[in-house]
Amino acid sequence: MGVSKEKAADNRRAIIAAATRLFRERGVSGVGVTELMKSAGFTQGGFYNHFESKDDLVAAVLNAAMAEGKADLVQGAKAPLAGEASSYRRFVVHYLSLPHRDDVGSGCPIAGFATEVSRTGGEPQSSYARGFDDAVTVIAGVLAAEGAADGQRTLREQAIALYSQLVGALILARSVTETKPALSEEILEANRRALGRQD
Amino acid sequence: MGVSKEKAADNRRAIIAAATRLFRERGVSGVGVTELMKSAGFTQGGFYNHFESKDDLVAAVLNAAMAEGKADLVQGAKAPLAGEASSYRRFVVHYLSLPHRDDVGSGCPIAGFATEVSRTGGEPQSSYARGFDDAVTVIAGVLAAEGAADGQRTLREQAIALYSQLVGALILARSVTETKPALSEEILEANRRALGRQD
DNA sequence: TGTACATCAGTGAACGCGCGTTCACTGATGTAC
DNA sequence: TGTACATCAGTGAACGCGCGTTCACTGATGTAC
């Protein structure tokens, strides 16, 4: 078809963008290369001009998703101090909100890819682990701003525990959304209340 | 081959048992019927004498895994009061232990099947939700025995929040085991410490 | 600046392979008499 | 209790299908002169 280098790079990004969404929603093995390419606006064959294999794409997807996830987090943490809520409060409430629960495709990639990378291992898992560490650092910053002093536990430790609870609550809420929506909301609410008081 | 009804029922259970393990370890779509049957000691064709389809097996597997998971929980909660540790303490420490992290195949099915059922929906998800509810009830009992009074929050609410944190910690620890074992252990440890003090 | 040609992103048919499922066959089980 | 026969769990080859991947082809891009 003939396409400029610039346009080709755009197209590569479009494929990755489609994959970061679809892989979170349905899992890597739940999305075929043909469907993926179609969803990005191309036909199947072109895939291999950009990636060596589907596994190669998975690695690129985790890198991209983690970078994007970190950007979202940082932006959220230092968001314009609109409203009276603290950073901490806003972060928790947003993370455990219905819109976030229902938006697996562009929601927190740590929650969306956790099970995937535990089975994949390798490079994607390394990217994921780096992304997790970055997130913990940002959250520790939020806790510091909150003045969440604790003689026994470091900020990092507290951030890891908080993030674990948030991720668990989100994954559990998502796991029963379709058949038990009331239970799903109850899970979010119980965790919001548990995290309402300072940890 | 010719097999008694009794033996046939045993064989059906063996297939389900193999599947509850393999599906947790590698996901439903990561295990083929042929491999599954081989792992249970049979050839592929016999599968359809016991189940209408692979989806039908998935439903049976979730029922079985939830029943077994509940039995494990109840047993753990009322375990012989050996040692000085409280039920609560024992539960948390075991849940966040390395052996439990490394035993996805027969570990907590709520953690092992969470992502799977969020995509599957339907009957398997209903079984899962029932299993989750049962687990919350058992945990609320453990918290009650601990005298975890809290004027603001019900025992059920506290149990849901606690379980969310445990499940999140386990899933996150598993997600980085292969490439970042130190981080994986740090996640378990941070949550153990966070839950050491009464919630 | 203009022309000739190599490059390479995109197309879509085709490949082999493993999947879930079906089938004809087998032989011990378990029932009818 | 013994014999004849229907049942049905288990076997393993075969089915169609969708998967990841390859390929010959195309035409605009972008370089050489």
Short mmCIF file of C-alpha atoms (C1' of nucleotides) in Angstrom, two decimals:
data_model
loop_
_atom_site.label_atom_id
_atom_site.label_comp_id
_atom_site.label_asym_id
_atom_site.label_seq_id
_atom_site.Cartn_x
_atom_site.Cartn_y
_atom_site.Cartn_z
CA MET A 1 0.00 0.00 0.00
CA GLY A 2 2.91 2.32 0.61
CA VAL A 3 3.04 4.23 3.84
CA SER A 4 5.45 6.75 5.33
CA LYS A 5 7.76 5.80 8.18
CA GLU A 6 5.90 8.21 10.39
CA LYS A 7 2.56 6.66 9.52
CA ALA A 8 3.98 3.17 10.04
CA ALA A 9 5.10 4.14 13.56
CA ASP A 10 1.61 5.47 14.23
CA ASN A 11 0.17 2.20 13.03
CA ARG A 12 2.45 0.23 15.30
CA ARG A 13 1.25 2.30 18.23
CA ALA A 14 -2.35 1.72 17.17
CA ILE A 15 -1.82 -2.04 17.22
CA ILE A 16 -0.29 -1.86 20.70
CA ALA A 17 -3.09 0.40 21.90
CA ALA A 18 -5.75 -2.01 20.65
CA ALA A 19 -3.91 -4.89 22.31
CA THR A 20 -3.49 -3.19 25.70
CA ARG A 21 -7.25 -2.85 25.78
CA LEU A 22 -8.27 -6.23 24.35
CA PHE A 23 -5.68 -8.26 26.28
CA ARG A 24 -6.91 -6.79 29.57
CA GLU A 25 -10.52 -7.44 28.68
CA ARG A 26 -10.26 -10.99 27.41
CA GLY A 27 -6.74 -12.21 28.11
CA VAL A 28 -3.90 -12.71 25.62
CA SER A 29 -5.13 -16.11 24.48
CA GLY A 30 -8.68 -14.77 24.18
CA VAL A 31 -7.73 -12.43 21.34
CA GLY A 32 -6.45 -13.63 17.97
CA VAL A 33 -4.01 -11.76 15.77
CA THR A 34 -6.64 -11.47 13.03
CA GLU A 35 -9.23 -9.90 15.32
CA LEU A 36 -6.62 -7.69 16.94
CA MET A 37 -5.43 -6.31 13.61
CA LYS A 38 -8.97 -5.80 12.41
CA SER A 39 -9.75 -3.89 15.60
CA ALA A 40 -6.73 -1.65 14.94
CA GLY A 41 -7.94 -1.10 11.37
CA PHE A 42 -5.66 -3.47 9.44
CA THR A 43 -5.54 -6.96 7.99
CA GLN A 44 -3.72 -9.82 9.64
CA GLY A 45 -0.63 -10.09 7.45
CA GLY A 46 0.75 -6.68 8.35
CA PHE A 47 1.19 -7.72 11.95
CA TYR A 48 4.57 -9.29 11.22
CA ASN A 49 5.96 -6.09 9.77
CA HIS A 50 5.81 -4.70 13.32
CA PHE A 51 6.32 -7.68 15.61
CA GLU A 52 8.29 -10.90 15.44
CA SER A 53 5.51 -12.87 17.05
CA LYS A 54 2.46 -12.55 19.26
CA ASP A 55 4.73 -13.02 22.29
CA ASP A 56 6.80 -10.10 21.10
CA LEU A 57 3.64 -7.98 21.06
CA VAL A 58 2.79 -9.09 24.59
CA ALA A 59 6.12 -7.74 25.78
CA ALA A 60 5.53 -4.44 23.97
CA VAL A 61 2.02 -4.25 25.40
CA LEU A 62 3.20 -4.63 28.98
CA ASN A 63 5.82 -1.95 28.53
CA ALA A 64 3.27 0.42 27.04
CA ALA A 65 0.55 -0.34 29.59
CA MET A 66 2.90 0.17 32.51
CA ALA A 67 4.19 3.47 31.18
CA GLU A 68 0.66 4.68 30.63
CA GLY A 69 -0.51 3.39 34.00
CA LYS A 70 2.30 5.21 35.74
CA ALA A 71 1.48 8.46 33.95
CA ASP A 72 -2.14 8.14 35.03
CA LEU A 73 -1.14 7.50 38.62
CA VAL A 74 1.26 10.42 38.84
CA GLN A 75 -1.27 12.73 37.27
CA GLY A 76 -3.92 11.52 39.73
CA ALA A 77 -1.61 11.91 42.72
CA LYS A 78 -0.68 15.51 41.99
CA ALA A 79 -4.03 16.43 40.48
CA PRO A 80 -5.17 20.04 40.78
CA LEU A 81 -6.31 20.30 44.37
CA ALA A 82 -9.87 20.78 43.26
CA GLY A 83 -12.48 19.90 45.85
CA GLU A 84 -11.63 19.40 49.45
CA ALA A 85 -10.69 15.71 49.30
CA SER A 86 -7.11 14.70 49.97
CA SER A 87 -5.02 12.96 47.31
CA TYR A 88 -5.31 9.76 49.30
CA ARG A 89 -9.06 9.98 49.55
CA ARG A 90 -9.49 10.77 45.86
CA PHE A 91 -7.17 7.95 44.86
CA VAL A 92 -9.00 5.33 46.95
CA VAL A 93 -12.46 6.49 45.90
CA HIS A 94 -11.57 6.56 42.24
CA TYR A 95 -9.79 3.21 42.32
CA LEU A 96 -12.79 1.54 43.93
CA SER A 97 -15.40 3.28 41.78
CA LEU A 98 -17.92 1.61 39.47
CA PRO A 99 -16.51 3.30 36.36
CA HIS A 100 -13.06 1.91 37.15
CA ARG A 101 -14.49 -1.54 37.86
CA ASP A 102 -16.31 -1.53 34.54
CA ASP A 103 -13.43 -0.20 32.47
CA VAL A 104 -11.07 -3.17 32.54
CA GLY A 105 -9.74 -2.25 29.11
CA SER A 106 -8.19 1.01 30.16
CA GLY A 107 -8.20 0.64 33.93
CA CYS A 108 -5.28 -0.14 36.24
CA PRO A 109 -2.92 -2.45 34.33
CA ILE A 110 -1.55 -3.93 37.54
CA ALA A 111 -5.00 -5.33 38.27
CA GLY A 112 -5.73 -6.11 34.63
CA PHE A 113 -2.56 -8.05 33.87
CA ALA A 114 -1.76 -9.66 37.23
CA THR A 115 -2.93 -13.18 36.40
CA GLU A 116 -1.65 -12.96 32.84
CA VAL A 117 1.95 -12.22 33.81
CA SER A 118 2.00 -14.78 36.61
CA ARG A 119 1.60 -17.39 33.85
CA THR A 120 3.66 -15.67 31.17
CA GLY A 121 6.80 -14.94 33.14
CA GLY A 122 9.80 -13.57 31.25
CA GLU A 123 10.05 -10.08 29.85
CA PRO A 124 6.38 -9.14 30.22
CA GLN A 125 6.53 -10.07 33.90
CA SER A 126 9.66 -7.96 34.38
CA SER A 127 7.93 -4.94 32.85
CA TYR A 128 4.97 -5.62 35.08
CA ALA A 129 7.11 -5.84 38.20
CA ARG A 130 8.80 -2.55 37.32
CA GLY A 131 5.37 -1.00 36.85
CA PHE A 132 4.24 -2.30 40.21
CA ASP A 133 7.30 -0.85 41.90
CA ASP A 134 6.72 2.53 40.29
CA ALA A 135 3.13 2.51 41.45
CA VAL A 136 4.16 1.69 45.00
CA THR A 137 6.55 4.63 44.97
CA VAL A 138 3.84 7.01 43.82
CA ILE A 139 1.43 5.71 46.44
CA ALA A 140 4.05 6.00 49.16
CA GLY A 141 4.32 9.66 48.14
CA VAL A 142 0.58 10.08 48.54
CA LEU A 143 0.74 8.51 51.99
CA ALA A 144 3.64 10.77 52.94
CA ALA A 145 1.64 13.85 51.93
CA GLU A 146 -1.13 12.50 54.12
CA GLY A 147 1.23 12.44 57.08
CA ALA A 148 0.57 8.76 57.59
CA ALA A 149 3.34 8.29 60.11
CA ASP A 150 3.75 4.88 61.64
CA GLY A 151 6.67 4.01 63.87
CA GLN A 152 6.54 0.34 62.99
CA ARG A 153 6.09 0.33 59.24
CA THR A 154 7.81 2.18 56.41
CA LEU A 155 5.82 4.17 53.89
CA ARG A 156 6.75 1.63 51.23
CA GLU A 157 5.40 -1.20 53.34
CA GLN A 158 2.18 0.67 53.93
CA ALA A 159 1.89 1.51 50.25
CA ILE A 160 2.30 -2.14 49.26
CA ALA A 161 -0.38 -3.24 51.72
CA LEU A 162 -2.77 -0.51 50.56
CA TYR A 163 -2.22 -1.30 46.91
CA SER A 164 -2.70 -5.03 47.55
CA GLN A 165 -6.06 -4.33 49.14
CA LEU A 166 -7.15 -2.05 46.31
CA VAL A 167 -6.11 -4.52 43.62
CA GLY A 168 -7.76 -7.42 45.45
CA ALA A 169 -10.98 -5.48 45.92
CA LEU A 170 -11.08 -4.46 42.26
CA ILE A 171 -10.38 -7.95 40.96
CA LEU A 172 -12.96 -9.51 43.28
CA ALA A 173 -15.59 -6.89 42.43
CA ARG A 174 -14.99 -7.58 38.73
CA SER A 175 -15.17 -11.33 39.20
CA VAL A 176 -18.86 -11.23 40.22
CA THR A 177 -20.13 -8.16 38.33
CA GLU A 178 -22.23 -10.03 35.82
CA THR A 179 -24.13 -12.46 38.04
CA LYS A 180 -24.04 -10.78 41.47
CA PRO A 181 -23.89 -7.02 40.93
CA ALA A 182 -25.03 -6.27 44.50
CA LEU A 183 -22.18 -8.34 45.94
CA SER A 184 -19.77 -6.64 43.58
CA GLU A 185 -20.78 -3.21 44.85
CA GLU A 186 -20.69 -4.46 48.41
CA ILE A 187 -17.05 -5.46 47.95
CA LEU A 188 -16.14 -2.00 46.70
CA GLU A 189 -18.08 -0.30 49.47
CA ALA A 190 -16.63 -2.46 52.28
CA ASN A 191 -13.12 -1.63 51.12
CA ARG A 192 -13.87 2.06 50.72
CA ARG A 193 -15.08 2.13 54.30
CA ALA A 194 -12.14 0.10 55.57
CA LEU A 195 -9.77 2.56 53.92
CA GLY A 196 -11.74 5.61 55.02
CA ARG A 197 -10.07 5.64 58.39
CA GLN A 198 -6.32 6.15 58.27
CA ASP A 199 -4.40 2.95 57.90
CA MET B 1 -13.32 -51.25 28.14
CA GLY B 2 -16.31 -51.93 30.35
CA VAL B 3 -16.38 -50.24 33.72
CA SER B 4 -18.76 -50.34 36.68
CA LYS B 5 -21.02 -47.39 37.47
CA GLU B 6 -19.10 -46.88 40.67
CA LYS B 7 -15.78 -46.79 38.85
CA ALA B 8 -17.22 -44.46 36.21
CA ALA B 9 -18.27 -42.00 38.94
CA ASP B 10 -14.75 -42.21 40.39
CA ASN B 11 -13.35 -41.45 36.96
CA ARG B 12 -15.61 -38.44 36.58
CA ARG B 13 -14.33 -37.12 39.89
CA ALA B 14 -10.75 -37.74 38.77
CA ILE B 15 -11.31 -35.64 35.65
CA ILE B 16 -12.78 -32.80 37.71
CA ALA B 17 -9.92 -33.06 40.21
CA ALA B 18 -7.31 -32.82 37.46
CA ALA B 19 -9.15 -29.85 35.96
CA THR B 20 -9.49 -27.91 39.24
CA ARG B 21 -5.73 -28.06 39.50
CA LEU B 22 -4.76 -27.46 35.87
CA PHE B 23 -7.32 -24.69 35.27
CA ARG B 24 -6.01 -22.74 38.25
CA GLU B 25 -2.43 -23.18 37.15
CA ARG B 26 -2.77 -22.31 33.48
CA GLY B 27 -6.29 -21.02 32.90
CA VAL B 28 -9.17 -22.81 31.20
CA SER B 29 -8.00 -21.93 27.70
CA GLY B 30 -4.45 -22.96 28.60
CA VAL B 31 -5.42 -26.61 29.03
CA GLY B 32 -6.77 -28.76 26.21
CA VAL B 33 -9.23 -31.61 26.64
CA THR B 34 -6.66 -34.09 25.36
CA GLU B 35 -4.02 -33.04 27.88
CA LEU B 36 -6.57 -32.85 30.67
CA MET B 37 -7.81 -36.38 30.03
CA LYS B 38 -4.29 -37.70 29.77
CA SER B 39 -3.43 -36.07 33.08
CA ALA B 40 -6.45 -37.81 34.65
CA GLY B 41 -5.29 -41.11 33.16
CA PHE B 42 -7.62 -41.46 30.15
CA THR B 43 -7.81 -40.80 26.44
CA GLN B 44 -9.62 -37.82 24.96
CA GLY B 45 -12.74 -39.48 23.60
CA GLY B 46 -14.10 -40.55 26.97
CA PHE B 47 -14.47 -36.97 28.07
CA TYR B 48 -17.88 -36.68 26.41
CA ASN B 49 -19.28 -39.63 28.32
CA HIS B 50 -19.03 -37.39 31.41
CA PHE B 51 -19.51 -33.85 30.18
CA GLU B 52 -21.51 -32.24 27.41
CA SER B 53 -18.73 -29.82 26.57
CA LYS B 54 -15.64 -28.17 28.00
CA ASP B 55 -17.87 -25.35 29.29
CA ASP B 56 -19.94 -27.93 31.13
CA LEU B 57 -16.75 -29.13 32.83
CA VAL B 58 -15.83 -25.57 33.80
CA ALA B 59 -19.14 -25.27 35.65
CA ALA B 60 -18.54 -28.58 37.44
CA VAL B 61 -15.00 -27.53 38.30
CA LEU B 62 -16.11 -24.31 39.94
CA ASN B 63 -18.71 -26.10 42.00
CA ALA B 64 -16.16 -28.65 43.14
CA ALA B 65 -13.40 -26.14 43.83
CA MET B 66 -15.69 -23.92 45.89
CA ALA B 67 -16.98 -26.83 47.97
CA GLU B 68 -13.43 -27.98 48.61
CA GLY B 69 -12.22 -24.46 49.34
CA LYS B 70 -14.97 -23.93 51.86
CA ALA B 71 -14.17 -27.22 53.60
CA ASP B 72 -10.51 -26.18 53.85
CA LEU B 73 -11.45 -22.80 55.27
CA VAL B 74 -13.80 -24.18 57.90
CA GLN B 75 -11.26 -26.75 58.94
CA GLY B 76 -8.57 -24.07 59.19
CA ALA B 77 -10.81 -21.75 61.19
CA LYS B 78 -11.65 -24.31 63.85
CA ALA B 79 -8.32 -26.09 63.74
CA PRO B 80 -7.05 -27.77 66.91
CA LEU B 81 -5.86 -24.88 69.04
CA ALA B 82 -2.33 -26.12 68.78
CA GLY B 83 0.31 -23.50 69.41
CA GLU B 84 -0.47 -20.17 70.94
CA ALA B 85 -1.53 -18.37 67.75
CA SER B 86 -5.12 -17.22 67.35
CA SER B 87 -7.30 -18.49 64.51
CA TYR B 88 -7.01 -15.09 62.88
CA ARG B 89 -3.25 -15.05 63.12
CA ARG B 90 -2.90 -18.58 61.79
CA PHE B 91 -5.25 -17.84 58.91
CA VAL B 92 -3.42 -14.71 57.79
CA VAL B 93 0.03 -16.25 58.12
CA HIS B 94 -0.93 -19.36 56.22
CA TYR B 95 -2.75 -17.46 53.50
CA LEU B 96 0.27 -15.22 52.90
CA SER B 97 2.85 -18.01 53.15
CA LEU B 98 5.30 -19.07 50.44
CA PRO B 99 3.84 -22.59 50.20
CA HIS B 100 0.39 -21.14 49.55
CA ARG B 101 1.78 -18.69 47.00
CA ASP B 102 3.53 -21.51 45.18
CA ASP B 103 0.62 -23.93 45.23
CA VAL B 104 -1.77 -22.23 42.81
CA GLY B 105 -3.15 -25.60 41.76
CA SER B 106 -4.65 -26.48 45.10
CA GLY B 107 -4.56 -23.09 46.82
CA CYS B 108 -7.43 -20.71 47.49
CA PRO B 109 -9.84 -21.03 44.55
CA ILE B 110 -11.17 -17.50 45.09
CA ALA B 111 -7.72 -16.19 44.22
CA GLY B 112 -7.09 -18.85 41.58
CA PHE B 113 -10.30 -18.39 39.60
CA ALA B 114 -11.04 -14.67 40.08
CA THR B 115 -9.93 -13.47 36.66
CA GLU B 116 -11.27 -16.57 34.92
CA VAL B 117 -14.85 -16.12 36.16
CA SER B 118 -14.88 -12.39 35.52
CA ARG B 119 -14.55 -13.30 31.84
CA THR B 120 -16.66 -16.44 31.87
CA GLY B 121 -19.78 -15.15 33.62
CA GLY B 122 -22.79 -17.45 33.82
CA GLU B 123 -23.00 -20.53 35.99
CA PRO B 124 -19.31 -20.76 36.91
CA GLN B 125 -19.40 -17.17 38.10
CA SER B 126 -22.50 -17.87 40.21
CA SER B 127 -20.76 -20.81 41.89
CA TYR B 128 -17.77 -18.61 42.47
CA ALA B 129 -19.85 -15.83 44.02
CA ARG B 130 -21.51 -18.34 46.34
CA GLY B 131 -18.07 -19.62 47.33
CA PHE B 132 -16.89 -16.10 48.02
CA ASP B 133 -19.89 -15.42 50.21
CA ASP B 134 -19.31 -18.62 52.18
CA ALA B 135 -15.68 -17.68 52.72
CA VAL B 136 -16.65 -14.23 53.96
CA THR B 137 -19.01 -15.82 56.48
CA VAL B 138 -16.30 -18.11 57.79
CA ILE B 139 -13.84 -15.22 58.06
CA ALA B 140 -16.41 -13.07 59.85
CA GLY B 141 -16.66 -15.90 62.38
CA VAL B 142 -12.91 -15.84 62.85
CA LEU B 143 -13.00 -12.08 63.41
CA ALA B 144 -15.86 -12.47 65.90
CA ALA B 145 -13.83 -15.01 67.89
CA GLU B 146 -11.03 -12.48 67.88
CA GLY B 147 -13.35 -9.93 69.48
CA ALA B 148 -12.72 -7.52 66.65
CA ALA B 149 -15.42 -5.09 67.69
CA ASP B 150 -15.84 -1.95 65.64
CA GLY B 151 -18.71 0.42 66.18
CA GLN B 152 -18.67 1.66 62.60
CA ARG B 153 -18.31 -1.50 60.58
CA THR B 154 -20.06 -4.87 60.65
CA LEU B 155 -18.09 -8.07 60.90
CA ARG B 156 -19.11 -8.93 57.34
CA GLU B 157 -17.75 -5.64 56.08
CA GLN B 158 -14.49 -6.17 57.91
CA ALA B 159 -14.28 -9.74 56.62
CA ILE B 160 -14.75 -8.59 53.02
CA ALA B 161 -12.03 -5.97 53.36
CA LEU B 162 -9.65 -8.43 54.99
CA TYR B 163 -10.27 -11.07 52.34
CA SER B 164 -9.81 -8.51 49.56
CA GLN B 165 -6.43 -7.60 50.93
CA LEU B 166 -5.36 -11.22 51.29
CA VAL B 167 -6.49 -12.14 47.78
CA GLY B 168 -4.83 -9.05 46.29
CA ALA B 169 -1.58 -9.74 48.11
CA LEU B 170 -1.55 -13.37 46.99
CA ILE B 171 -2.31 -12.56 43.36
CA LEU B 172 0.30 -9.80 43.26
CA ALA B 173 2.92 -11.96 44.96
CA ARG B 174 2.26 -14.69 42.39
CA SER B 175 2.41 -12.27 39.49
CA VAL B 176 6.10 -11.51 40.04
CA THR B 177 7.37 -14.78 41.57
CA GLU B 178 9.39 -15.88 38.59
CA THR B 179 11.31 -12.74 37.71
CA LYS B 180 11.32 -10.76 40.98
CA PRO B 181 11.20 -13.25 43.86
CA ALA B 182 12.43 -10.68 46.39
CA LEU B 183 9.59 -8.31 45.49
CA SER B 184 7.14 -11.18 45.69
CA GLU B 185 8.22 -11.98 49.25
CA GLU B 186 8.19 -8.31 50.13
CA ILE B 187 4.53 -8.12 49.11
CA LEU B 188 3.63 -11.03 51.36
CA GLU B 189 5.64 -9.64 54.26
CA ALA B 190 4.23 -6.10 53.98
CA ASN B 191 0.70 -7.48 54.12
CA ARG B 192 1.48 -9.83 56.98
CA ARG B 193 2.77 -6.87 58.96
CA ALA B 194 -0.17 -4.66 58.00
CA LEU B 195 -2.52 -7.35 59.24
CA GLY B 196 -0.51 -8.11 62.35
CA ARG B 197 -2.06 -5.24 64.21
CA GLN B 198 -5.79 -5.55 64.68
CA ASP B 199 -7.79 -4.09 61.83
"C1'" DT C 1 14.70 19.86 -9.44
"C1'" DG C 2 13.49 15.66 -11.99
"C1'" DT C 3 13.73 10.70 -13.05
"C1'" DA C 4 14.62 5.66 -11.95
"C1'" DC C 5 14.64 2.36 -8.69
"C1'" DA C 6 14.91 0.02 -4.14
"C1'" DT C 7 12.44 -0.28 0.08
"C1'" DC C 8 9.07 -1.93 2.94
"C1'" DA C 9 4.15 -1.36 5.22
"C1'" DG C 10 -0.05 -3.26 4.06
"C1'" DT C 11 -3.03 -6.98 1.65
"C1'" DG C 12 -5.32 -11.26 1.82
"C1'" DA C 13 -4.85 -16.12 0.47
"C1'" DA C 14 -2.67 -20.08 2.16
"C1'" DC C 15 0.10 -23.05 5.47
"C1'" DG C 16 0.41 -26.47 9.28
"C1'" DC C 17 -1.14 -27.30 13.78
"C1'" DG C 18 -3.78 -28.07 17.87
"C1'" DC C 19 -8.17 -27.30 19.47
"C1'" DG C 20 -13.05 -29.07 20.85
"C1'" DT C 21 -15.90 -32.47 19.31
"C1'" DT C 22 -17.74 -36.76 16.81
"C1'" DC C 23 -17.65 -41.39 15.63
"C1'" DA C 24 -17.36 -46.54 15.01
"C1'" DC C 25 -15.71 -49.81 17.74
"C1'" DT C 26 -14.54 -52.73 22.28
"C1'" DG C 27 -15.76 -55.35 26.05
"C1'" DA C 28 -16.97 -55.65 31.03
"C1'" DT C 29 -21.17 -54.52 33.54
"C1'" DG C 30 -25.56 -55.41 34.86
"C1'" DT C 31 -30.28 -56.71 33.63
"C1'" DA C 32 -34.01 -59.94 31.72
"C1'" DC C 33 -35.63 -64.32 31.77
"C1'" DT D 1 -28.35 -69.74 39.67
"C1'" DG D 2 -27.12 -69.64 34.82
"C1'" DT D 3 -27.39 -67.82 30.12
"C1'" DA D 4 -28.26 -64.15 26.47
"C1'" DC D 5 -28.24 -59.63 25.48
"C1'" DA D 6 -28.46 -54.54 26.02
"C1'" DT D 7 -25.92 -50.83 28.02
"C1'" DC D 8 -22.51 -47.58 28.16
"C1'" DA D 9 -17.54 -46.04 29.77
"C1'" DG D 10 -13.38 -46.01 27.49
"C1'" DT D 11 -10.46 -46.05 23.01
"C1'" DG D 12 -8.19 -43.60 19.48
"C1'" DA D 13 -8.73 -42.07 14.68
"C1'" DA D 14 -10.94 -38.50 12.28
"C1'" DC D 15 -13.68 -34.10 11.66
"C1'" DG D 16 -13.97 -29.04 10.85
"C1'" DC D 17 -12.34 -24.83 12.56
"C1'" DG D 18 -9.64 -20.99 14.08
"C1'" DC D 19 -5.22 -20.11 15.52
"C1'" DG D 20 -0.31 -18.03 14.69
"C1'" DT D 21 2.49 -17.50 10.94
"C1'" DT D 22 4.24 -17.28 5.95
"C1'" DC D 23 4.09 -15.77 1.43
"C1'" DA D 24 3.73 -13.48 -3.23
"C1'" DC D 25 2.10 -9.39 -4.45
"C1'" DT D 26 0.98 -3.98 -4.43
"C1'" DG D 27 2.21 0.58 -4.60
"C1'" DA D 28 3.46 4.91 -2.20
"C1'" DT D 29 7.70 6.37 0.05
"C1'" DG D 30 12.10 7.94 -0.05
"C1'" DT D 31 16.77 7.61 -1.83
"C1'" DA D 32 20.48 7.78 -5.66
"C1'" DC D 33 22.03 10.24 -9.31
#
